[in-house]
PDB file of C-alpha atoms in Angstrom:
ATOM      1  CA  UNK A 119       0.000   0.000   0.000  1.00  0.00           C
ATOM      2  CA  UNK A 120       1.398   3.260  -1.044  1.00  0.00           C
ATOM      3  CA  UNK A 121       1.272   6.171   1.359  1.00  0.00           C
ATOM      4  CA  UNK A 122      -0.948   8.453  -0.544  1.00  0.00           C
ATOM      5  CA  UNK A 123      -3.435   5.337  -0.162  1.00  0.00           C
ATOM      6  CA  UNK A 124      -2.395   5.775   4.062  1.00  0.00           C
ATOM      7  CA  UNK A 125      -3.302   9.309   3.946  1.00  0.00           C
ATOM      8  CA  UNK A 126      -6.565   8.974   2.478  1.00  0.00           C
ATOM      9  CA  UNK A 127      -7.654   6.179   4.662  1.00  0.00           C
ATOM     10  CA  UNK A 128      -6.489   8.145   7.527  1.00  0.00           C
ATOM     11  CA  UNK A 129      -8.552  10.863   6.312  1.00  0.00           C
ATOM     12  CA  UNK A 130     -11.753   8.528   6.474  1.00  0.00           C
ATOM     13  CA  UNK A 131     -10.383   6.876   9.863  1.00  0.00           C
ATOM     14  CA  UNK A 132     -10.336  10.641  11.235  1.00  0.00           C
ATOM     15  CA  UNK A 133     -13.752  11.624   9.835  1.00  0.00           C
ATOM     16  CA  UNK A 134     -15.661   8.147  11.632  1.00  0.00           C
ATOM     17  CA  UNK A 135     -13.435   9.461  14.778  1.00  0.00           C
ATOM     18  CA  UNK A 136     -15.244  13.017  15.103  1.00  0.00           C
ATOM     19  CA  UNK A 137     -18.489  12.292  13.248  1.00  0.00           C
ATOM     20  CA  UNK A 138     -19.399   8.903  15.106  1.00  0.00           C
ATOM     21  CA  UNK A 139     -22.946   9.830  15.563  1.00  0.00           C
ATOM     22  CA  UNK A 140     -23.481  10.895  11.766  1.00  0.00           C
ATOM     23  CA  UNK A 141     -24.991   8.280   9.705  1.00  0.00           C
ATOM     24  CA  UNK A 142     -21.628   7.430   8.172  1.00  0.00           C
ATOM     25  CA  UNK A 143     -22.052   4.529   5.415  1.00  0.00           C
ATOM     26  CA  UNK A 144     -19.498   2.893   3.287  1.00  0.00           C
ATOM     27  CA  UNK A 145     -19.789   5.243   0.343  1.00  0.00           C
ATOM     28  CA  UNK A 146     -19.515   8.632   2.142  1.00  0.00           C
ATOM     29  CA  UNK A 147     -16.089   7.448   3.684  1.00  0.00           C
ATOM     30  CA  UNK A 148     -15.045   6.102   0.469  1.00  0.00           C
ATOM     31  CA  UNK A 149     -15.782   9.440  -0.962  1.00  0.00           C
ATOM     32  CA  UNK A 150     -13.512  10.602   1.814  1.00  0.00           C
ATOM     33  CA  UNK A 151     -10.351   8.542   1.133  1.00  0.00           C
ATOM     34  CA  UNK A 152     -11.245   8.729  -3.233  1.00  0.00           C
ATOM     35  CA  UNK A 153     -11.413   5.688  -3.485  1.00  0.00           C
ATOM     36  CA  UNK A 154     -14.320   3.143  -4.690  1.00  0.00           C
ATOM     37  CA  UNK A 155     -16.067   1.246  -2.115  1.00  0.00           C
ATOM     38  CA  UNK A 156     -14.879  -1.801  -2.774  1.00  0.00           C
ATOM     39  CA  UNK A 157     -11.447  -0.549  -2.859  1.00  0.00           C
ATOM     40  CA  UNK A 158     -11.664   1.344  -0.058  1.00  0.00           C
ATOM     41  CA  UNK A 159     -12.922  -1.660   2.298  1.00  0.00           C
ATOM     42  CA  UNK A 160     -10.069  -3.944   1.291  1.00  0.00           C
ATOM     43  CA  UNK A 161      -7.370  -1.158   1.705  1.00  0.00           C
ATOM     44  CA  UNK A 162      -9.048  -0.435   5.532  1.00  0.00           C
ATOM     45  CA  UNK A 163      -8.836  -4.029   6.474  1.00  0.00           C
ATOM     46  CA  UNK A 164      -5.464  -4.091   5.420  1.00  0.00           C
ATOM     47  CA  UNK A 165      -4.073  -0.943   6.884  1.00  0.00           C
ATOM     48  CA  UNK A 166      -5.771  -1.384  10.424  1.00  0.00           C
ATOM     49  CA  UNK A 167      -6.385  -4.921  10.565  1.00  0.00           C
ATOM     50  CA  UNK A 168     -10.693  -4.470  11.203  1.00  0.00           C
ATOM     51  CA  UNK A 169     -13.252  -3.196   8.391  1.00  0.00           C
ATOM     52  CA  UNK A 170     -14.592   0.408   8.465  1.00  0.00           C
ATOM     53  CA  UNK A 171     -18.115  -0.962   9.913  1.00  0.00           C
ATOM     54  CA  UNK A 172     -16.231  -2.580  12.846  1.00  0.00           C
ATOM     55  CA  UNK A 173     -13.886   0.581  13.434  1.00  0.00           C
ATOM     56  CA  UNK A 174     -17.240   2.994  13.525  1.00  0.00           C
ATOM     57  CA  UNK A 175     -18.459   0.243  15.869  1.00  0.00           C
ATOM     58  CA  UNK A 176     -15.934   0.162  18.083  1.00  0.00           C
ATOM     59  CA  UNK A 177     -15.405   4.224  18.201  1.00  0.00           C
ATOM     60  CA  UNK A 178     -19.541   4.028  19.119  1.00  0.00           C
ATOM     61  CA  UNK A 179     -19.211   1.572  21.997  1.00  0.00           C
ATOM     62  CA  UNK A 180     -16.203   3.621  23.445  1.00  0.00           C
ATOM     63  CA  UNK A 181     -18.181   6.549  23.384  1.00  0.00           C
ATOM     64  CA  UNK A 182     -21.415   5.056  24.396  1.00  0.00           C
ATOM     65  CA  UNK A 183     -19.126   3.217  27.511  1.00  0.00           C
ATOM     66  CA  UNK A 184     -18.608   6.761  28.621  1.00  0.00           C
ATOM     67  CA  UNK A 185     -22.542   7.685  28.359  1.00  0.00           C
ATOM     68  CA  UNK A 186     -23.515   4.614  30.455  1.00  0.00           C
ATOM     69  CA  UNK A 187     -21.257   5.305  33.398  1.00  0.00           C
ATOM     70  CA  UNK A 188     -22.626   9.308  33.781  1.00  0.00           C
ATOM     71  CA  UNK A 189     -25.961   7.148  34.562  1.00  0.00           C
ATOM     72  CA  UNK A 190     -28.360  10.069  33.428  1.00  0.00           C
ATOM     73  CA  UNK A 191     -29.278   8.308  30.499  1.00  0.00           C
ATOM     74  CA  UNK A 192     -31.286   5.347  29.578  1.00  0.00           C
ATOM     75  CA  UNK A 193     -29.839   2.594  27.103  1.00  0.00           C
ATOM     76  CA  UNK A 194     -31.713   3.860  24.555  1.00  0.00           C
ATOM     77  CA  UNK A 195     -30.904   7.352  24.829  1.00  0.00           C
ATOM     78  CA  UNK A 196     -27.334   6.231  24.462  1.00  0.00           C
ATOM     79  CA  UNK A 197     -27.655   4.410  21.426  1.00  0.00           C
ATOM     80  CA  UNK A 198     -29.343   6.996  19.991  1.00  0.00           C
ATOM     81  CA  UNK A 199     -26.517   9.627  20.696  1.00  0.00           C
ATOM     82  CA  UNK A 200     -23.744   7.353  19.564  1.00  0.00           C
ATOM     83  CA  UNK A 201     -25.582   7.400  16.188  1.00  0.00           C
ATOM     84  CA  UNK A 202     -27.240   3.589  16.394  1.00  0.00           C
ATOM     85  CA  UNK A 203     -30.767   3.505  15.035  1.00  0.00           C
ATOM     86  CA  UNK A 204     -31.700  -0.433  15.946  1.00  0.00           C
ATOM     87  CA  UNK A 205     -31.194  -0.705  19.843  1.00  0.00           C
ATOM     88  CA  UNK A 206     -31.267  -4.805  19.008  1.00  0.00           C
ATOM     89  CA  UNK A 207     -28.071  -4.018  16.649  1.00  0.00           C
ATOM     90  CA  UNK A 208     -26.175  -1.784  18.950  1.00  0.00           C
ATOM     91  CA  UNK A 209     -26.562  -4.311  22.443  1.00  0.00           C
ATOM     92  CA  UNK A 210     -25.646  -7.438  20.421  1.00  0.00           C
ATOM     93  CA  UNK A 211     -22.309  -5.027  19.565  1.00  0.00           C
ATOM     94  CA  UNK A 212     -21.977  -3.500  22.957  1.00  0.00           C
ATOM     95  CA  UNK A 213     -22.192  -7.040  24.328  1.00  0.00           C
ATOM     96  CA  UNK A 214     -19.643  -8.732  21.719  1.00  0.00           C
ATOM     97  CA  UNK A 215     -17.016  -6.035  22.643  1.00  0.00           C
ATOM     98  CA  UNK A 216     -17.497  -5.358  25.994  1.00  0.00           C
ATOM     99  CA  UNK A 217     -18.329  -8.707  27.552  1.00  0.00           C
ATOM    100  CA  UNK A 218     -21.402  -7.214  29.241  1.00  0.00           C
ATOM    101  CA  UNK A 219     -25.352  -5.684  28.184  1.00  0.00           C
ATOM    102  CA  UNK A 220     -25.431  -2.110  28.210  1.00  0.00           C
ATOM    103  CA  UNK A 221     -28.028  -2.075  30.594  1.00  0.00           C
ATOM    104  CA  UNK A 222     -25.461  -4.262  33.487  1.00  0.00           C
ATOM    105  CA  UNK A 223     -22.503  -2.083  32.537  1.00  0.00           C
ATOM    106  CA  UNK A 224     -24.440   1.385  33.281  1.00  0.00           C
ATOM    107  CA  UNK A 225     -26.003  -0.190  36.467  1.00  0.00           C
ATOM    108  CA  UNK A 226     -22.734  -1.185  37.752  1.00  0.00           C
ATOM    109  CA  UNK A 227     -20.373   1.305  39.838  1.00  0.00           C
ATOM    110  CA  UNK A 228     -17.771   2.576  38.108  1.00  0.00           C
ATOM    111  CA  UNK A 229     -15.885   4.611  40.874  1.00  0.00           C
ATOM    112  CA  UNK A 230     -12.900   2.514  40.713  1.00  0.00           C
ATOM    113  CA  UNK A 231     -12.295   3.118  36.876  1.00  0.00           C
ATOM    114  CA  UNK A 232     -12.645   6.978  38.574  1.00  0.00           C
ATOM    115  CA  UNK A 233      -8.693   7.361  39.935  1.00  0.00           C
ATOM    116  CA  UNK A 234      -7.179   5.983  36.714  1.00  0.00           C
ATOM    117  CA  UNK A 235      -5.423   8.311  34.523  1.00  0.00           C
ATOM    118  CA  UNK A 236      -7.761   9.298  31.161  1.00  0.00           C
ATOM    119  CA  UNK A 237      -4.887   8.479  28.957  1.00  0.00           C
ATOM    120  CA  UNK A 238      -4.519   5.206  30.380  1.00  0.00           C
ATOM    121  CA  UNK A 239      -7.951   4.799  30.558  1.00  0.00           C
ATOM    122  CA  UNK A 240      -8.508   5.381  26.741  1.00  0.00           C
ATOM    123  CA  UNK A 241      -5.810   2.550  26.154  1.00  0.00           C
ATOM    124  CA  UNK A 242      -7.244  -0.302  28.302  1.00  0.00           C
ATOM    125  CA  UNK A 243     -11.321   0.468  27.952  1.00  0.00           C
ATOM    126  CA  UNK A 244     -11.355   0.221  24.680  1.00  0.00           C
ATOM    127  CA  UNK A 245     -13.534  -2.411  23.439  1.00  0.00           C
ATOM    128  CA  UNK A 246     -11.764  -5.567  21.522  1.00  0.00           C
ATOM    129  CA  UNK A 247     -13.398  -8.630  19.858  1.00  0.00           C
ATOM    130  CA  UNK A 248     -12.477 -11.467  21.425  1.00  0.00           C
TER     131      UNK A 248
END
């Protein structure tokens, strides 16, 4: 992979970074890096090791993580502001990555997570497959 290619799927990486709750869909971030679709999907995979879908995913759960712990709002309302529309679709991937429902992980305390360090809490909360 060239590094013009790296560029332009780091331009697409960036965008699903800040606009996580926009409906982002294949085509608009391969309009991002100028590439085709098809292209662009098999370049991602290669260059960070997940698809797009699963990166957007995974940038959604972190952010929804941080939602659920506050505690003011309900599941729904969470998947909702992490830009899920099926609430089925977003538990199933909360679940999957986390290794709990989003309903037990907000009803949980989450003081202890309180005295670590945010960089250091950024590095070891975020959500893997397993």
């Amino acid at each position: 992979m060239n590094r013009d290619d790296l560029v332009r799927l780091r331009k697409a990486r960036d965008r699903m970074d800040r606009e996580y709750a926009e409906p982002l869909d294949i085509t608009a971030l391969a309009t991002t890096a100028l590439m085709s679709p098809g292209h662009f999907q098999r370049s991602f995979r290669k260059a960070y090791g997940e698809t797009p879908y699963g990166y957007l995913m995974t940038r959604r759960v972190e952010r929804a993580k941080a939602l659920l712990r506050r505690g003011d709002l309900t599941v729904t309302e969470v998947c909702m502001a992490v830009g899920c529309t099926s609430l089925g679709s977003f538990s199933a991937r909360f679940t999957q990555l986390v290794g709990e429902t989003p309903s037990a992980y907000r009803a949980r305390s989450h003081e202890d997570s309180a005295v670590i360090a945010p960089c250091f809490a950024r590095k070891y909360a975020r959500p893997r497959r397993a």
